Coordinates of C-alpha atoms in Angstrom, one line a residue:
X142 CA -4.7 -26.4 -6.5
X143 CA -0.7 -27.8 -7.0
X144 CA 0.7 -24.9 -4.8
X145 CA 0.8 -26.1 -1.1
X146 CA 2.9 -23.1 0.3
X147 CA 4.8 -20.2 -0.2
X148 CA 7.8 -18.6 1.4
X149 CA 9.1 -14.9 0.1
X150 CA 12.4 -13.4 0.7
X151 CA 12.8 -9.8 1.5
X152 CA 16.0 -9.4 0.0
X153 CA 18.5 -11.0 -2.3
X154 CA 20.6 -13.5 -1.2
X155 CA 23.8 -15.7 -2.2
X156 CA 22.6 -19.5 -3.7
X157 CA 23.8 -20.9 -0.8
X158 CA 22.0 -18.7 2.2
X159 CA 18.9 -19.0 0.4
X160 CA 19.2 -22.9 0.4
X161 CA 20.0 -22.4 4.0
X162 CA 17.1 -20.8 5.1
X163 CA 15.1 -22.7 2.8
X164 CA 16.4 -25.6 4.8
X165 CA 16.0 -24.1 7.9
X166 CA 12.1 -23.2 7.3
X167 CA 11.4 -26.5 6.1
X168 CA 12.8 -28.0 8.8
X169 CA 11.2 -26.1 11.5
X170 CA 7.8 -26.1 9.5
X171 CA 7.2 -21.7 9.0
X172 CA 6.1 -22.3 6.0
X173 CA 2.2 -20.8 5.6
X174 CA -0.1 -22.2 3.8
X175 CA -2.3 -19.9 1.8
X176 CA -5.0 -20.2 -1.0
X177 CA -4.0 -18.4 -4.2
X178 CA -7.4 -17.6 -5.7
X179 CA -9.7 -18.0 -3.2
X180 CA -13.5 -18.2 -4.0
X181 CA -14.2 -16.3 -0.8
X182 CA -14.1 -12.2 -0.8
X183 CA -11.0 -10.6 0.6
X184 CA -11.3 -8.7 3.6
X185 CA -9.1 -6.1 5.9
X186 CA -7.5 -7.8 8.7
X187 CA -5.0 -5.1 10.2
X188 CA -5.1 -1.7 10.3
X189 CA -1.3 -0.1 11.1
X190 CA 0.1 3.6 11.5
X191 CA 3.8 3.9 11.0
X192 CA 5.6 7.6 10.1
X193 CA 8.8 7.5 7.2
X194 CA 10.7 8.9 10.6
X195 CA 10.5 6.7 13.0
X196 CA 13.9 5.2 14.0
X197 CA 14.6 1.3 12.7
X198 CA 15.3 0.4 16.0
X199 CA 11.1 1.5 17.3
X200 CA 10.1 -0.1 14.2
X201 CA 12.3 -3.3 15.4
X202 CA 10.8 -2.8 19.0
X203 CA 7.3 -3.1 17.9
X204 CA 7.9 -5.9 15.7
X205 CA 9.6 -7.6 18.7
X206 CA 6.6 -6.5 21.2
X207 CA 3.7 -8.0 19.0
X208 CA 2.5 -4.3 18.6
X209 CA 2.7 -4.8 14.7
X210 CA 4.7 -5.2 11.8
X211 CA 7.1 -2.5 11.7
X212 CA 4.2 -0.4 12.2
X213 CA 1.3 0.2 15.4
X214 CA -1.2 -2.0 14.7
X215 CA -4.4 0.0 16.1
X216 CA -6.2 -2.7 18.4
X217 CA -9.9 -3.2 17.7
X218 CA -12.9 -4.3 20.0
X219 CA -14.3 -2.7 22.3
X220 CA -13.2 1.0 22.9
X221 CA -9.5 -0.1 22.2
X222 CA -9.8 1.3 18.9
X223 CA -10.9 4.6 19.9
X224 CA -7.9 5.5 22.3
X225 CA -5.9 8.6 20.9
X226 CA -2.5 7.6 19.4
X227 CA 0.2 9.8 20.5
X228 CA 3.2 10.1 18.4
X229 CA 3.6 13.6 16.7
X230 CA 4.9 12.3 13.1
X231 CA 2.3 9.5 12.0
X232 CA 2.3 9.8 7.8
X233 CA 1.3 7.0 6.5
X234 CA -1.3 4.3 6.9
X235 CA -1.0 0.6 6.3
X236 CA -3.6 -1.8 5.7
X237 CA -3.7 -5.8 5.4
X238 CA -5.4 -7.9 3.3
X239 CA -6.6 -11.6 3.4
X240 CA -4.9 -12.3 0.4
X241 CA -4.0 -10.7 -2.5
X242 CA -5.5 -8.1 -3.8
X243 CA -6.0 -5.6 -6.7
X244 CA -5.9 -2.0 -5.0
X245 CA -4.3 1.4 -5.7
X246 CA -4.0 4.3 -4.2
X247 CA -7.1 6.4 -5.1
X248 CA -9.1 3.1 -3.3
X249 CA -8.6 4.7 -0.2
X250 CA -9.9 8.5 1.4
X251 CA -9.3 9.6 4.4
X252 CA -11.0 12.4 5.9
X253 CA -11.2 14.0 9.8
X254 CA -12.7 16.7 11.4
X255 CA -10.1 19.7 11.5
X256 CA -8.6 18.7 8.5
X257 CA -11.1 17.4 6.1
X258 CA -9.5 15.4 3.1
X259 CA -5.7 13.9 3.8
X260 CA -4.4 13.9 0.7
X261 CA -1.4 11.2 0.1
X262 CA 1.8 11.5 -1.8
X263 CA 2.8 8.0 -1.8
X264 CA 1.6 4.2 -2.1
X265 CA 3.2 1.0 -2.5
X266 CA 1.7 -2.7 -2.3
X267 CA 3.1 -5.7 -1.1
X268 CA 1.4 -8.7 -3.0
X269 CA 3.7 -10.9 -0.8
X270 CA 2.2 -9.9 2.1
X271 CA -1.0 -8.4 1.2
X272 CA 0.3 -5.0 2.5
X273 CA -1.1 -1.8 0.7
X274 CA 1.0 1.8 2.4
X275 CA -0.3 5.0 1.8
X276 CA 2.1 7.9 2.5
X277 CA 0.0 10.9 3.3
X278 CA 1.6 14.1 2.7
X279 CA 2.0 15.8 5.7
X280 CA 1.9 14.4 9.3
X281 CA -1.6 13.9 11.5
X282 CA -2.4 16.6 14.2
X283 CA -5.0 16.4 16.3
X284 CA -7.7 14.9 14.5
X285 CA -10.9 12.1 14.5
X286 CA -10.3 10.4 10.8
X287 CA -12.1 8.2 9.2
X288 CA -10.9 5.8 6.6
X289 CA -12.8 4.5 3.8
X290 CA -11.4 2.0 1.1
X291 CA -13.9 1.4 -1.5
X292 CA -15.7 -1.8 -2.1
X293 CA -17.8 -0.3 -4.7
X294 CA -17.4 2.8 -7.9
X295 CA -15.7 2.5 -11.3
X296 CA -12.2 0.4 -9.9
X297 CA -13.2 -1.1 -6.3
X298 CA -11.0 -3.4 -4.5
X299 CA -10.9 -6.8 -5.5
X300 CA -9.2 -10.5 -5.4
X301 CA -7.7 -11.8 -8.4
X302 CA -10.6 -13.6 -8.5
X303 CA -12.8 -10.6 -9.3
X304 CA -14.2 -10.8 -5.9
X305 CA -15.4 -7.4 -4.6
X306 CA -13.8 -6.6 -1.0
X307 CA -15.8 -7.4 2.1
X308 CA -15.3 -4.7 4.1
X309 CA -18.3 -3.9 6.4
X310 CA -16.5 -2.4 10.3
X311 CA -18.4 -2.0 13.2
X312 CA -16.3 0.6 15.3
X313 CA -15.2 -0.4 19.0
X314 CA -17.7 -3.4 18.1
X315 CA -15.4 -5.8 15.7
X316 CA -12.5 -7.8 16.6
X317 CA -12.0 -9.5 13.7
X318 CA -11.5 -9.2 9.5
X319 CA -14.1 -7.0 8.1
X320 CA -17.0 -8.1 6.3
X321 CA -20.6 -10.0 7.1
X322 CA -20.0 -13.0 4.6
X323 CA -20.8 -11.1 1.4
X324 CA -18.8 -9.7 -1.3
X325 CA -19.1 -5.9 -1.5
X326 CA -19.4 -3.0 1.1
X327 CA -16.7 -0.4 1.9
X328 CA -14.9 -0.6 4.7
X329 CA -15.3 2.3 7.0
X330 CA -12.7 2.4 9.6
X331 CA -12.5 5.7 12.6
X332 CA -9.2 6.6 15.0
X333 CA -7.8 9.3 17.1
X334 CA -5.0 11.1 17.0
X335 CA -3.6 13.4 19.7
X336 CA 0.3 13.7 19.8
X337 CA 1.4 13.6 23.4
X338 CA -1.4 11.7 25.1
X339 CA 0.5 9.5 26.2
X340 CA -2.0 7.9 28.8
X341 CA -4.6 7.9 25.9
X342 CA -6.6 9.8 28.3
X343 CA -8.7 12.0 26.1
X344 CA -6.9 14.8 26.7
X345 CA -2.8 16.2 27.2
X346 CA -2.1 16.9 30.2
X347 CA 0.7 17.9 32.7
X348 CA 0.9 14.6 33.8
X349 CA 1.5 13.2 30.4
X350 CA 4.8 15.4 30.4
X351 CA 5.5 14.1 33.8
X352 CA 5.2 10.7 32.9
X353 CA 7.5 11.3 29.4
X354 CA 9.6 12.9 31.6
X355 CA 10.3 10.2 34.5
X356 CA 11.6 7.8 31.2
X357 CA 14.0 10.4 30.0
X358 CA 17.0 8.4 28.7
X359 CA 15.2 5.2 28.3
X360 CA 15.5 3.3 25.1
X361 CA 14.0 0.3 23.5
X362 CA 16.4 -2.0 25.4
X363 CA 15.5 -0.4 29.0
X364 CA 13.1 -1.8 31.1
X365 CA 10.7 1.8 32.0
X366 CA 10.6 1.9 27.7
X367 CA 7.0 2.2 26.6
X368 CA 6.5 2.8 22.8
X369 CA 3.7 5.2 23.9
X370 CA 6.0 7.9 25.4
X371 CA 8.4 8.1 22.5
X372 CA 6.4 10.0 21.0
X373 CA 8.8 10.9 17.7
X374 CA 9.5 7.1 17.5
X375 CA 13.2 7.6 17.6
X376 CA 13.9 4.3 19.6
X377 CA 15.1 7.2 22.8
X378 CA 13.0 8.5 24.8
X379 CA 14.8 12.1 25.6
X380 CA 14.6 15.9 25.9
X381 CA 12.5 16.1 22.3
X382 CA 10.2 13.6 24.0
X383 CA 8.8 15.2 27.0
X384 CA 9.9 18.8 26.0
X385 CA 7.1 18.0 22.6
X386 CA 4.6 16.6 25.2
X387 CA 5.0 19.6 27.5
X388 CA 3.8 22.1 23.8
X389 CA 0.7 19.7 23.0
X390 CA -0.4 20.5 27.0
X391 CA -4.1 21.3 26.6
X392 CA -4.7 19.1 23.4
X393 CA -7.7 17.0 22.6
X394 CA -9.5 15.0 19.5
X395 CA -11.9 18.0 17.7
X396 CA -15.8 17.4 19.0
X397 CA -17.8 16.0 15.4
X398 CA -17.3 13.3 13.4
X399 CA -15.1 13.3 9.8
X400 CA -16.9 14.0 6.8
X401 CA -16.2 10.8 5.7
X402 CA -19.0 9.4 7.7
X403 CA -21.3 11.4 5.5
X404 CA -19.8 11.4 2.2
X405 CA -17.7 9.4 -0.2
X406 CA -14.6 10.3 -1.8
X407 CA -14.7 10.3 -6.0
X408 CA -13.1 6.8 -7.2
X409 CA -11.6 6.6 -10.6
X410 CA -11.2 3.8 -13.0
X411 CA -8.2 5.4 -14.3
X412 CA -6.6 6.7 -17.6
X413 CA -5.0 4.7 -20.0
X414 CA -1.4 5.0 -21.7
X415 CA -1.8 7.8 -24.6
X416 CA 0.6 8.0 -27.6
X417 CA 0.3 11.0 -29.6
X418 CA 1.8 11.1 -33.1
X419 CA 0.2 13.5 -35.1
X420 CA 0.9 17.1 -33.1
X421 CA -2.2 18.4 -35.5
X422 CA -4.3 16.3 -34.0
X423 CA -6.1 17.0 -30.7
X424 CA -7.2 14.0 -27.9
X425 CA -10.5 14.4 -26.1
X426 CA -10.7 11.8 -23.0
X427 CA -14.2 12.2 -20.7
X428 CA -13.7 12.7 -17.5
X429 CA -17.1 12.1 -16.5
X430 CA -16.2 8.2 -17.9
X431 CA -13.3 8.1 -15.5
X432 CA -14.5 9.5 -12.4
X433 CA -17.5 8.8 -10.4
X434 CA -19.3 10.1 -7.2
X435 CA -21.9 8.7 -5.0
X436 CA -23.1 12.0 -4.0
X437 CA -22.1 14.1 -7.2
X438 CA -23.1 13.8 -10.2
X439 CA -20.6 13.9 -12.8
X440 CA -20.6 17.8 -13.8
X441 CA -20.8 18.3 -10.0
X442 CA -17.2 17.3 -9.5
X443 CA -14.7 19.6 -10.1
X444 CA -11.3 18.4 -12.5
X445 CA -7.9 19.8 -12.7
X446 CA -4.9 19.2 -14.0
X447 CA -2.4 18.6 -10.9
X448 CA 1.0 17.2 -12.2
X449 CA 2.7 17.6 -15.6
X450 CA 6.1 16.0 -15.5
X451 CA 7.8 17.4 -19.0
X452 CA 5.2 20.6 -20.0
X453 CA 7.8 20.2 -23.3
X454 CA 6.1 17.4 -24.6
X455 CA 2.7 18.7 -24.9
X456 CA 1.1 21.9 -26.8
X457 CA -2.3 21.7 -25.4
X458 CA -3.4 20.2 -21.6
X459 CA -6.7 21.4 -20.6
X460 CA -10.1 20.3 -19.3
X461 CA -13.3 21.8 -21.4
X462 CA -15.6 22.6 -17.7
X463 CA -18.7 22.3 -20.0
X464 CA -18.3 18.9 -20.8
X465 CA -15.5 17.3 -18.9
X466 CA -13.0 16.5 -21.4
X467 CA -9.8 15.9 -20.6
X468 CA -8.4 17.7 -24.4
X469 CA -4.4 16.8 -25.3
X470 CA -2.0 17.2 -28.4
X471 CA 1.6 17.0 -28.8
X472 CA 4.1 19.7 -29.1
X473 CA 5.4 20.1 -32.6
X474 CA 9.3 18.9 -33.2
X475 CA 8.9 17.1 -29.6
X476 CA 9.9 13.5 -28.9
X477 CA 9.6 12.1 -25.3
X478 CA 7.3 11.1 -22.5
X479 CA 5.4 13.2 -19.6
X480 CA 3.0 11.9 -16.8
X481 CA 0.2 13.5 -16.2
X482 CA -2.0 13.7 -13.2
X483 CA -5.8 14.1 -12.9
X484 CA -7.8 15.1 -9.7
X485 CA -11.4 14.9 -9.2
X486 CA -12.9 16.8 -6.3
X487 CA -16.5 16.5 -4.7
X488 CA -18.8 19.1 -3.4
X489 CA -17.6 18.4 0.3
X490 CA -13.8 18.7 -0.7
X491 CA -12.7 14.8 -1.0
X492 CA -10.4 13.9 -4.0
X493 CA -9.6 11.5 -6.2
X494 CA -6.0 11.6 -8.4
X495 CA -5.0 9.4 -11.3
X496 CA -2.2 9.2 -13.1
X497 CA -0.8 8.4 -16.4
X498 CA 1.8 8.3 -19.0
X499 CA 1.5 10.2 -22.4
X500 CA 4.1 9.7 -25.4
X501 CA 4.6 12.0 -28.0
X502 CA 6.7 11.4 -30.5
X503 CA 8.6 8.3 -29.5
X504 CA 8.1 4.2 -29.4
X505 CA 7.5 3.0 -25.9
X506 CA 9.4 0.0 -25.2
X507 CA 8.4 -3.3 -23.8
X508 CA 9.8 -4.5 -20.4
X509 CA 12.0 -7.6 -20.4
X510 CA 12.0 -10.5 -17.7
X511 CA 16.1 -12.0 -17.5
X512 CA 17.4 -14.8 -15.9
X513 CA 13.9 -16.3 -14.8
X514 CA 15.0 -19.6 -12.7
X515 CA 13.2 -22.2 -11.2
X516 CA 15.7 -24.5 -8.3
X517 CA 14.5 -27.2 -7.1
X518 CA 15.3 -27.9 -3.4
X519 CA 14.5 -31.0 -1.2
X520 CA 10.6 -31.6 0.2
X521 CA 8.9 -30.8 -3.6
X522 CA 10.0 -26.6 -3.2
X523 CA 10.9 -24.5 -6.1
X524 CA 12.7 -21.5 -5.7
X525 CA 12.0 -18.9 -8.4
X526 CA 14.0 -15.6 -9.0
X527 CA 14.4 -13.2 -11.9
X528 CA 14.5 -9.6 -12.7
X529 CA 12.4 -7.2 -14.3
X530 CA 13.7 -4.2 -16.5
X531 CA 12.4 -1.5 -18.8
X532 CA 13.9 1.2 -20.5
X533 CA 11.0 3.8 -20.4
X534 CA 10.0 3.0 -16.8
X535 CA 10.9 2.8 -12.9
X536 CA 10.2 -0.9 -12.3
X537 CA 10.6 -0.7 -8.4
X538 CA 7.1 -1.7 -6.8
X539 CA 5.6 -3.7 -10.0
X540 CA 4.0 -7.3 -10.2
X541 CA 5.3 -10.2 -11.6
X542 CA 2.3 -12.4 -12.7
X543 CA 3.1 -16.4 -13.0
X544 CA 0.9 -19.0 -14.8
X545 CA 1.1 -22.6 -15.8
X546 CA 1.5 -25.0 -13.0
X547 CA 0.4 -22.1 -10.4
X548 CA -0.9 -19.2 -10.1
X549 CA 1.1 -16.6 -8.2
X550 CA 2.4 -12.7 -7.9
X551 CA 5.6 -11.6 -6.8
X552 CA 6.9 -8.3 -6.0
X553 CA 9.6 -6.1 -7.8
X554 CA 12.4 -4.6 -5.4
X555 CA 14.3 -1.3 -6.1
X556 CA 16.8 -3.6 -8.1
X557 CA 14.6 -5.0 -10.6
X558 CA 14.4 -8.5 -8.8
X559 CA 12.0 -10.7 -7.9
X560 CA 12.1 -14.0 -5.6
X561 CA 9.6 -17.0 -3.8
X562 CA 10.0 -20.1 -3.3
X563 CA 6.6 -22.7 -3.3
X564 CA 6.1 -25.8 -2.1
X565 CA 3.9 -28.1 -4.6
X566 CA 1.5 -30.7 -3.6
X567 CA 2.7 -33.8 -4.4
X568 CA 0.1 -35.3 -6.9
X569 CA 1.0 -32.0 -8.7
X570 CA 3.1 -33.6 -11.7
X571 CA 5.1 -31.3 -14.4
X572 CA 4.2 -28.3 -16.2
X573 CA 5.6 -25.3 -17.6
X574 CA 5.1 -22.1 -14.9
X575 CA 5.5 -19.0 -17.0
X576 CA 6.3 -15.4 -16.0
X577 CA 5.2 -11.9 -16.9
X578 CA 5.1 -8.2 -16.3
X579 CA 2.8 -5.1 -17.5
X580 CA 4.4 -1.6 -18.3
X581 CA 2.1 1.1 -17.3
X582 CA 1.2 1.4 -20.7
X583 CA 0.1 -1.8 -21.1
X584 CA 2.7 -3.0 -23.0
X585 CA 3.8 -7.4 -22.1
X586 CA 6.7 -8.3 -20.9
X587 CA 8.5 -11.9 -22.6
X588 CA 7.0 -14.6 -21.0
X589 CA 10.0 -17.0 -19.9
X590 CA 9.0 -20.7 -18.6
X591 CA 10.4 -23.2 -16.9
X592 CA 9.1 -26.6 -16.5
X593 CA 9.0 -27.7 -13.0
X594 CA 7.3 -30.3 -10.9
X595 CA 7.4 -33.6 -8.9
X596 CA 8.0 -36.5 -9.8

């Protein structure tokens, strides 16, 4: 392996600041080293809670407090794991990987006892940092959940080395990655929620209120602040604080366990791109090939049709319930592009969604990788920037795939750009290291190179 280290930036930066704090890291050693492709399987190491309302300045002070990264890490071993969390607005769910990973969003179900399937409305990973966020669609209650991430179905979660997660958990037991040393397993990971027990107690009671209430005015600079008793995460604790806790009075987890502990979510291996061009023509795609069930059989699951972005582009978009197909054609006289969205439901009432693009009528477009540079700094590092565009799609969130010299993946911003810097071993020599992105569709990028090395 050539690479010795990596070091990403979150943002863009001038020439000169990034050689700064390349400087500066080098100097003071923060550099990580890390294994690309490792021959080992990938496991979880971090399990976080975070909500899209909490205040920058409680994400800050949990940062700052070793509580997690700009999330609540939930601690594990012993019964640590089992104490009730007790902010009111926790949405989404955040979970760290040993390296990088291929994962998407239907890879994970979550399930509880009062409510039982969270469905999620967003997900973004971080192939910097090995991050995957799901954003759940509506905020946790009261609830025991259980998370599953799938080590097994039709599109598991794997290293880019094919490896198949390890992701065996023993609850209140582990207090470490997941796993027992062998590729494969699911991981299967329980928590409470109970807004306003703030003493993680079991239940909400009047002293909870009283002890929200004694830190009134308190923020994340005062010395009575406890991240535990701002229970809306605004960085303050104030009126909406203990005046919340006072309502939840009386609250407790459900008794029972989630039906996740009995029964797996659907996983899906996806749906391809789909370009129509004759409208006469109808498309048959079979469900039962993109969906699959531990429990169910394949007519035992239930498909719908859930999202539809442009109903203009398309005359016909129905599933047959006899034999699962998934049948589409093209409106007449139409030109332009829709997403469509699958969901697959089980006989216990977990889902599965996938999504993809359909074009009717019209030429989908390649994306196109610009200004792709390689800088060489002092101490064999190479700093690599670019950005990534396409005309038919958002490009916010997608991977940049290197190759030649290394093998790497780098993360697409809101703006199209992408940024690293490595630091190669120095027996490495010269090479080319070449860059490239996927459409949704499928469709390649250019693949710019740069040849870079030591000498």
């Amino acid at each position: 392996m050539a690479l010795g280290s990596i070091w990403p930036y979150a943002s863009r930066r001038s020439h000169r600041s990034r050689r700064s704090e390349l400087e500066t890291c080098l100097r003071y050693e923060h550099l990580e080293a890390r294994e690309l492709l490792s021959v080992t399987p990938p496991t979880v190491v971090d399990v976080a809670v975070a909500s899209t309302a909490w205040s920058s300045s409680f994400l800050d002070y949990l940062d700052n407090s070793n509580l997690g990264s700009k999330a609540y890490s939930i601690p594990i071993g012993s019964t640590a794991q089992s104490l009730n969390l007790p902010w009111e607005n926790i949405d989404q769910i955040k979970i760290t990987f040993s390296e990088d990973v291929h994962v998407d969003s239907a890879d994970l179900a979550m399930s509880g006892v009062n409510t039982s399937y969270y469905e999620f409305d967003g997900f973004v990973y971080d192939a910097i940092t090995h991050v995957a966020t799901w954003t759940l669609a509506d905020v946790i209650a009261a609830d025991r959940l259980m998370l599953d991430l799938d080590a097994d179905g039709l599109d598991p979660v794997t290293d880019l080395a094919g490896n198949l997660l390890d992701g065996e958990w023993v609850d209140n037991v582990t207090s470490g990655p997941s796993g027992n040393g062998t590729a494969g397993g699911d991981f299967e990971f329980t928590f409470n929620v109970v807004p306003g027990d703030v003493d993680q107690n079991t239940y909400v009671t009047f002293y909870d209120y009283v002890f929200v209430r004694a830190r009134d005015g308190q923020d994340t600079n005062g010395a009575n602040y406890t991240a535990l008793h701002d229970i809306d995460g605004s960085g303050l604790i104030d009126l909406a604080d203990w005046w919340s806790t006072y309502g939840y009075v009386g609250s407790t987890a459900p008794v029972g366990q989630p039906v996740g502990a009995t029964n797996d979510a659907p996983t899906t291996s996806g749906i391809s791109y789909l370009e129509l061009e004759d409208p006469a023509v109808d498309e048959a795609i079979s469900l039962y090939n993109v969906f699959e069930d531990a429990e169910d059989s394949d007519s035992q699951l239930t498909y719908e049709v859930v999202g539809n972005t442009d109903p203009t582009v398309l005359d016909n978009l129905s599933i047959d319930p006899a034999t699962g197909d998934l049948n589409v054609s093209a409106a007449a006289n139409v030109s332009g592009r829709t997403n469509v969205t699958i969901r697959a439901t089980d006989s216990q009432g977990l889902s599965t969604e996938t999504s993809f693009p359909i074009d009717a009528g019209r030429e989908n477009l390649p994306p196109v990788i610009t200004d792709y540079l390689a800088q060489e700094y002092p101490g064999n590092t190479w700093l690599f920037t670019g950005y990534v565009s396409d005309p038919d799609d958002d490009v916010a969130g997608w991977i940049v795939t290197f190759g030649g010299v290394f093998d790497y993946r780098a993360t697409v911003d809101n703006n199209g750009y992408f940024e690293f810097a490595v630091i190669l071993d120095p027996g490495t020599g010269w090479g080319y290291e070449w860059a490239q992105a996927w459409d949704p569709a499928g469709l390649s990028s250019n693949t710019p190179s740069r040849w870079i090395g030591v000498t």
